[in-house]
Amino acid sequence: MNDIEQTTANAKTLMRQFAKRTGLDPENDQTSQRYLWTDAFALLNFLALKKSDGSNVNQDSALKIIHEVHHHLGKFASNDPRTGWISELPEEKAKNHPTVKGLRIGKQLPERKPEEAYNQQLEWQRDGQYFHYHTRWITALLKAGELLEKEEFAKWAAELSLAGSYFIIHKNNDISMHWKMSVDLSRPLVPAMGAHDPLEGLLCALQAREMSEFYNEEFDIYIEDLKLLCQYSNWQTEDALGIGGLLLNVIRATELQKKMDLPDAVKPESLLRVVEQSLKAFYRSYEPEKSAEYRLAFRECGLSLGLRCLKGNLEFLEKNGLKPDIDSEIWSIADEIEAFWLSPEHTQVSTFQDHLDINQVSLAASLLARKAPHIYSRTH
């Protein structure tokens, strides 16, 4: 078995375990456990596996996870006094528009009530809607629609994108954004903006509009708001997961730039320069021998996924005038991260087991991106 075959086999094992634990395995009657961030990458993983071996099993898993996400996270939770679809549309119409008013995170605790005091630590455990999780699911839906030839998936992605307009606030001639809203999108739960939310929101909105041919005045206004927010944003970061997202966005922006003129702040050339600076800053404090107890696998695998995708798209980037300036030592980080988290001794620590689903799914994504980088970074 060569290296790529072994890598794919490792990813298959990780995804098989995830499917059994979360109620996706047809031979397991376990209750479905859905979490939007994890499921977005899981969907892409099943699509990558389907592309790799043509298996109907992986296609069925991809279709099932879409159905389960929409029918669980598109509805109020079982511990919520409200029932039915978040959109409050009649049942049949809601099924045809499952994302029209967003999707829940999937946290176990109910959202904070209006009269409850804000508790920063507890807020991470409470339900609601995350803007950044929306963008992950939009990207996954668009890719699923393309590969599985399902036009309605692009429509659902566009409707979910437009739900992001609820996160934007206009006040006193100023514009701002919240990264967490209540389940019904009526009030902010965290009155702050995610560092890369406007960037990801804009790229997703432009891709969803282009692929779904969903045009209306409200969507145009939303896109203009995102452009304005991007104008005053700084994308540089030393966070592994944040850099991984930027790496993917360089590729997505390059693809979009071929079809439309992007704002200066999100042009691929600008994003690439920020990525190069961020990677150098990250590498200065990178500790590959650091104990697993003090590391978060899903954050590191987000970086290795981004590096895999950028490397796998170098020819595409160069054809479009981009040539990344990244040292060989930085490229090798992806190998080091994957090898570290494939070691059984490192996956037994509490920091891995406490986030088992997202850790395994993120690792599988990084592994699969060696062979199929386009699944995670391009719409075509």
PDB file of C-alpha atoms in Angstrom, residues 35-37 69-70 72-77 80 82 84-88 97-112 123-138 156-157 159-168 177-194 197 222:
ATOM      1  CA  TYR A  35     -22.986  19.803  15.046  1.00  0.00           C
ATOM      2  CA  LEU A  36     -22.783  22.211  12.132  1.00  0.00           C
ATOM      3  CA  TRP A  37     -19.023  22.890  12.002  1.00  0.00           C
ATOM      4  CA  VAL A  69     -28.338  18.598   9.452  1.00  0.00           C
ATOM      5  CA  HIS A  70     -31.330  20.366   7.945  1.00  0.00           C
ATOM      6  CA  HIS A  72     -32.114  18.729  13.190  1.00  0.00           C
ATOM      7  CA  LEU A  73     -30.345  22.074  13.051  1.00  0.00           C
ATOM      8  CA  GLY A  74     -32.982  23.743  10.876  1.00  0.00           C
ATOM      9  CA  LYS A  75     -35.497  23.108  13.661  1.00  0.00           C
ATOM     10  CA  PHE A  76     -35.704  24.190  17.273  1.00  0.00           C
ATOM     11  CA  ALA A  77     -33.960  21.780  19.650  1.00  0.00           C
ATOM     12  CA  ASP A  80     -36.498  24.369  23.462  1.00  0.00           C
ATOM     13  CA  ARG A  82     -40.502  26.361  20.658  1.00  0.00           C
ATOM     14  CA  GLY A  84     -40.935  23.099  14.412  1.00  0.00           C
ATOM     15  CA  TRP A  85     -38.715  24.794  11.859  1.00  0.00           C
ATOM     16  CA  ILE A  86     -36.668  27.878  12.772  1.00  0.00           C
ATOM     17  CA  SER A  87     -38.068  29.543   9.647  1.00  0.00           C
ATOM     18  CA  GLU A  88     -41.609  29.124  11.070  1.00  0.00           C
ATOM     19  CA  HIS A  97     -36.353  25.957   2.210  1.00  0.00           C
ATOM     20  CA  PRO A  98     -34.604  24.312   5.196  1.00  0.00           C
ATOM     21  CA  THR A  99     -31.889  26.964   5.553  1.00  0.00           C
ATOM     22  CA  VAL A 100     -33.892  30.117   4.877  1.00  0.00           C
ATOM     23  CA  LYS A 101     -33.536  31.479   8.419  1.00  0.00           C
ATOM     24  CA  GLY A 102     -30.252  29.853   9.314  1.00  0.00           C
ATOM     25  CA  LEU A 103     -29.135  26.709  11.120  1.00  0.00           C
ATOM     26  CA  ARG A 104     -28.437  26.113  14.791  1.00  0.00           C
ATOM     27  CA  ILE A 105     -24.941  25.345  16.048  1.00  0.00           C
ATOM     28  CA  GLY A 106     -25.977  22.086  17.713  1.00  0.00           C
ATOM     29  CA  LYS A 107     -24.729  22.859  21.235  1.00  0.00           C
ATOM     30  CA  GLN A 108     -26.215  20.774  24.059  1.00  0.00           C
ATOM     31  CA  LEU A 109     -27.248  23.656  26.339  1.00  0.00           C
ATOM     32  CA  PRO A 110     -30.135  25.924  25.286  1.00  0.00           C
ATOM     33  CA  GLU A 111     -29.391  29.491  24.256  1.00  0.00           C
ATOM     34  CA  ARG A 112     -29.045  32.171  26.914  1.00  0.00           C
ATOM     35  CA  GLU A 123     -21.665  30.865  26.330  1.00  0.00           C
ATOM     36  CA  TRP A 124     -19.392  28.437  24.424  1.00  0.00           C
ATOM     37  CA  GLN A 125     -21.655  25.580  25.558  1.00  0.00           C
ATOM     38  CA  ARG A 126     -24.928  27.254  24.643  1.00  0.00           C
ATOM     39  CA  ASP A 127     -26.863  26.921  21.395  1.00  0.00           C
ATOM     40  CA  GLY A 128     -27.578  29.713  18.932  1.00  0.00           C
ATOM     41  CA  GLN A 129     -26.342  30.489  15.438  1.00  0.00           C
ATOM     42  CA  TYR A 130     -22.677  31.100  14.494  1.00  0.00           C
ATOM     43  CA  PHE A 131     -21.999  33.118  11.364  1.00  0.00           C
ATOM     44  CA  HIS A 132     -18.745  31.256  10.745  1.00  0.00           C
ATOM     45  CA  TYR A 133     -20.493  27.884  10.920  1.00  0.00           C
ATOM     46  CA  HIS A 134     -22.953  29.098   8.293  1.00  0.00           C
ATOM     47  CA  THR A 135     -20.071  29.807   5.917  1.00  0.00           C
ATOM     48  CA  ARG A 136     -18.625  26.329   6.446  1.00  0.00           C
ATOM     49  CA  TRP A 137     -21.967  24.709   5.572  1.00  0.00           C
ATOM     50  CA  ILE A 138     -22.512  27.007   2.563  1.00  0.00           C
ATOM     51  CA  TRP A 156     -30.192  26.275  -0.050  1.00  0.00           C
ATOM     52  CA  ALA A 157     -26.627  27.611   0.179  1.00  0.00           C
ATOM     53  CA  GLU A 159     -30.674  31.158   1.268  1.00  0.00           C
ATOM     54  CA  LEU A 160     -28.367  30.325   4.166  1.00  0.00           C
ATOM     55  CA  SER A 161     -25.953  32.983   2.965  1.00  0.00           C
ATOM     56  CA  LEU A 162     -28.687  35.604   2.966  1.00  0.00           C
ATOM     57  CA  ALA A 163     -29.626  34.621   6.530  1.00  0.00           C
ATOM     58  CA  GLY A 164     -26.228  36.112   7.408  1.00  0.00           C
ATOM     59  CA  SER A 165     -27.755  39.572   6.929  1.00  0.00           C
ATOM     60  CA  TYR A 166     -29.323  39.192  10.398  1.00  0.00           C
ATOM     61  CA  PHE A 167     -25.804  39.282  11.887  1.00  0.00           C
ATOM     62  CA  ILE A 168     -25.111  42.766  10.466  1.00  0.00           C
ATOM     63  CA  MET A 177     -21.356  42.499  12.826  1.00  0.00           C
ATOM     64  CA  HIS A 178     -22.074  39.921  15.528  1.00  0.00           C
ATOM     65  CA  TRP A 179     -20.575  36.440  15.359  1.00  0.00           C
ATOM     66  CA  LYS A 180     -23.272  34.721  17.453  1.00  0.00           C
ATOM     67  CA  MET A 181     -27.023  35.260  17.320  1.00  0.00           C
ATOM     68  CA  SER A 182     -30.031  33.691  19.006  1.00  0.00           C
ATOM     69  CA  VAL A 183     -31.609  30.646  17.373  1.00  0.00           C
ATOM     70  CA  ASP A 184     -34.397  32.738  15.856  1.00  0.00           C
ATOM     71  CA  LEU A 185     -31.896  35.466  14.817  1.00  0.00           C
ATOM     72  CA  SER A 186     -33.808  38.090  16.799  1.00  0.00           C
ATOM     73  CA  ARG A 187     -30.969  39.211  19.113  1.00  0.00           C
ATOM     74  CA  PRO A 188     -27.177  39.031  19.388  1.00  0.00           C
ATOM     75  CA  LEU A 189     -25.705  36.666  21.966  1.00  0.00           C
ATOM     76  CA  VAL A 190     -22.125  37.876  21.516  1.00  0.00           C
ATOM     77  CA  PRO A 191     -21.872  41.524  20.403  1.00  0.00           C
ATOM     78  CA  ALA A 192     -18.527  41.199  18.633  1.00  0.00           C
ATOM     79  CA  MET A 193     -17.335  40.368  15.132  1.00  0.00           C
ATOM     80  CA  GLY A 194     -15.314  37.297  14.196  1.00  0.00           C
ATOM     81  CA  ASP A 197     -16.340  36.654   9.234  1.00  0.00           C
ATOM     82  CA  TYR A 222     -26.114  42.156   1.956  1.00  0.00           C
TER      83      TYR A 222
END
